[in-house]
CSV table of C-alpha atoms in Angstrom, one decimal:
chain,number,residue,atom,x,y,z
A,12,UNK,CA,-13.2,-33.8,8.6
A,13,UNK,CA,-15.7,-36.3,10.5
A,14,UNK,CA,-14.7,-35.3,13.8
A,15,UNK,CA,-15.9,-31.5,12.6
A,16,UNK,CA,-19.4,-33.3,11.4
A,17,UNK,CA,-19.8,-34.9,14.2
A,18,UNK,CA,-18.8,-31.6,17.0
A,19,UNK,CA,-21.5,-30.0,14.8
A,20,UNK,CA,-23.9,-32.6,14.9
A,21,UNK,CA,-24.0,-32.9,11.4
A,22,UNK,CA,-22.8,-37.0,11.0
A,23,UNK,CA,-26.9,-37.8,10.3
A,24,UNK,CA,-26.9,-35.5,7.9
A,25,UNK,CA,-23.7,-35.5,6.3
A,26,UNK,CA,-22.2,-38.5,4.1
A,27,UNK,CA,-17.8,-37.7,4.8
A,28,UNK,CA,-16.1,-39.5,1.8
A,29,UNK,CA,-12.0,-40.3,0.9
A,30,UNK,CA,-10.7,-40.7,-2.1
A,31,UNK,CA,-11.5,-39.3,-5.8
A,32,UNK,CA,-14.7,-38.7,-6.6
A,33,UNK,CA,-14.0,-40.0,-10.0
A,34,UNK,CA,-13.7,-43.0,-8.7
A,35,UNK,CA,-16.8,-43.0,-6.1
A,36,UNK,CA,-19.1,-41.8,-9.1
A,37,UNK,CA,-18.2,-45.0,-10.9
A,38,UNK,CA,-18.9,-47.4,-8.1
A,39,UNK,CA,-22.0,-48.9,-7.5
A,40,UNK,CA,-24.3,-46.4,-6.0
A,41,UNK,CA,-22.1,-43.3,-7.1
A,42,UNK,CA,-22.4,-40.4,-5.1
A,43,UNK,CA,-25.5,-39.2,-4.7
A,44,UNK,CA,-26.8,-36.0,-4.7
A,45,UNK,CA,-23.6,-33.6,-3.7
A,46,UNK,CA,-24.1,-30.4,-1.8
A,47,UNK,CA,-20.5,-29.3,-1.0
A,48,UNK,CA,-17.5,-31.1,-2.5
A,49,UNK,CA,-14.4,-30.5,-1.1
A,50,UNK,CA,-11.6,-31.5,-3.9
A,51,UNK,CA,-7.8,-31.8,-1.3
A,52,UNK,CA,-5.8,-34.1,-2.6
A,53,UNK,CA,-3.8,-33.7,-5.8
A,54,UNK,CA,-4.7,-30.6,-7.7
A,55,UNK,CA,-3.8,-31.6,-11.3
A,56,UNK,CA,-6.7,-34.1,-11.5
A,57,UNK,CA,-9.0,-31.3,-9.6
A,58,UNK,CA,-10.7,-30.4,-12.9
A,59,UNK,CA,-11.8,-34.0,-13.5
A,60,UNK,CA,-13.3,-34.7,-10.8
A,61,UNK,CA,-15.3,-31.6,-10.5
A,62,UNK,CA,-16.4,-32.7,-14.6
A,63,UNK,CA,-17.5,-36.1,-13.1
A,64,UNK,CA,-19.3,-34.9,-10.4
A,65,UNK,CA,-20.9,-32.3,-11.3
A,66,UNK,CA,-24.1,-34.2,-12.8
A,67,UNK,CA,-24.8,-34.8,-9.2
A,68,UNK,CA,-24.3,-31.4,-7.9
A,69,UNK,CA,-27.6,-29.6,-6.7
A,70,UNK,CA,-29.1,-26.3,-7.6
A,71,UNK,CA,-26.6,-24.1,-4.6
A,72,UNK,CA,-24.1,-26.7,-4.7
A,73,UNK,CA,-20.3,-25.5,-3.4
A,74,UNK,CA,-17.3,-26.6,-4.6
A,75,UNK,CA,-14.3,-25.9,-2.1
A,76,UNK,CA,-10.8,-26.9,-3.5
A,77,UNK,CA,-7.4,-26.4,-1.3
A,78,UNK,CA,-4.2,-25.8,-2.8
A,79,UNK,CA,-4.8,-24.4,-5.9
A,80,UNK,CA,-2.0,-21.9,-6.1
A,81,UNK,CA,0.7,-23.9,-4.2
A,82,UNK,CA,1.4,-26.8,-5.6
A,83,UNK,CA,-1.5,-25.4,-8.0
A,84,UNK,CA,-4.4,-26.5,-10.0
A,85,UNK,CA,-3.9,-24.1,-12.8
A,86,UNK,CA,-6.3,-26.6,-15.0
A,87,UNK,CA,-8.5,-26.9,-12.3
A,88,UNK,CA,-8.9,-22.9,-12.4
A,89,UNK,CA,-9.2,-22.7,-16.3
A,90,UNK,CA,-12.3,-24.8,-15.8
A,91,UNK,CA,-14.2,-23.4,-13.6
A,92,UNK,CA,-13.8,-19.4,-14.9
A,93,UNK,CA,-16.1,-18.7,-16.4
A,94,UNK,CA,-18.7,-21.7,-15.2
A,95,UNK,CA,-18.6,-20.7,-11.6
A,96,UNK,CA,-17.9,-18.0,-8.9
A,97,UNK,CA,-15.2,-18.3,-8.3
A,98,UNK,CA,-13.6,-16.7,-4.7
A,99,UNK,CA,-10.0,-17.1,-4.4
A,100,UNK,CA,-8.9,-16.6,-0.3
A,101,UNK,CA,-5.2,-16.3,0.0
A,102,UNK,CA,-4.2,-18.0,2.9
A,103,UNK,CA,-0.8,-19.7,4.7
A,104,UNK,CA,0.0,-22.9,3.6
A,105,UNK,CA,-0.6,-25.4,6.7
A,106,UNK,CA,3.1,-26.5,8.1
A,107,UNK,CA,4.6,-23.7,6.1
A,108,UNK,CA,3.7,-20.4,6.9
A,109,UNK,CA,6.2,-18.6,4.7
A,110,UNK,CA,4.2,-19.9,1.5
A,111,UNK,CA,1.0,-18.4,0.3
A,112,UNK,CA,-2.0,-21.0,-0.9
A,113,UNK,CA,-5.1,-20.4,-2.8
A,114,UNK,CA,-8.2,-22.1,-1.4
A,115,UNK,CA,-11.3,-21.8,-3.9
A,116,UNK,CA,-15.0,-21.5,-3.2
A,117,UNK,CA,-17.3,-22.1,-6.5
A,118,UNK,CA,-20.9,-21.7,-6.8
A,119,UNK,CA,-23.0,-22.7,-9.0
């Protein structure tokens, strides 16, 4: 992610943090305002991270969640439907082209 941000010339404007949002939010200083939240770790905890991060999402913020079909994030999908404008994008799993996966892009 940092290499892509640097390549795009946005290193001064973007703060890339790794780890669970819930851990960052409980640390001193927290995360601050969030324009884009990328969830790409364990789908079974996406909904928990989003619930904690929501208070920091700016108007118009986007939440991008990877791997919501495989291995899956059913609690996250249940959480965002009705709260967000959700767009699911079907694609092939990296390294496993025989597997379909979804990326969810959620808008406030």
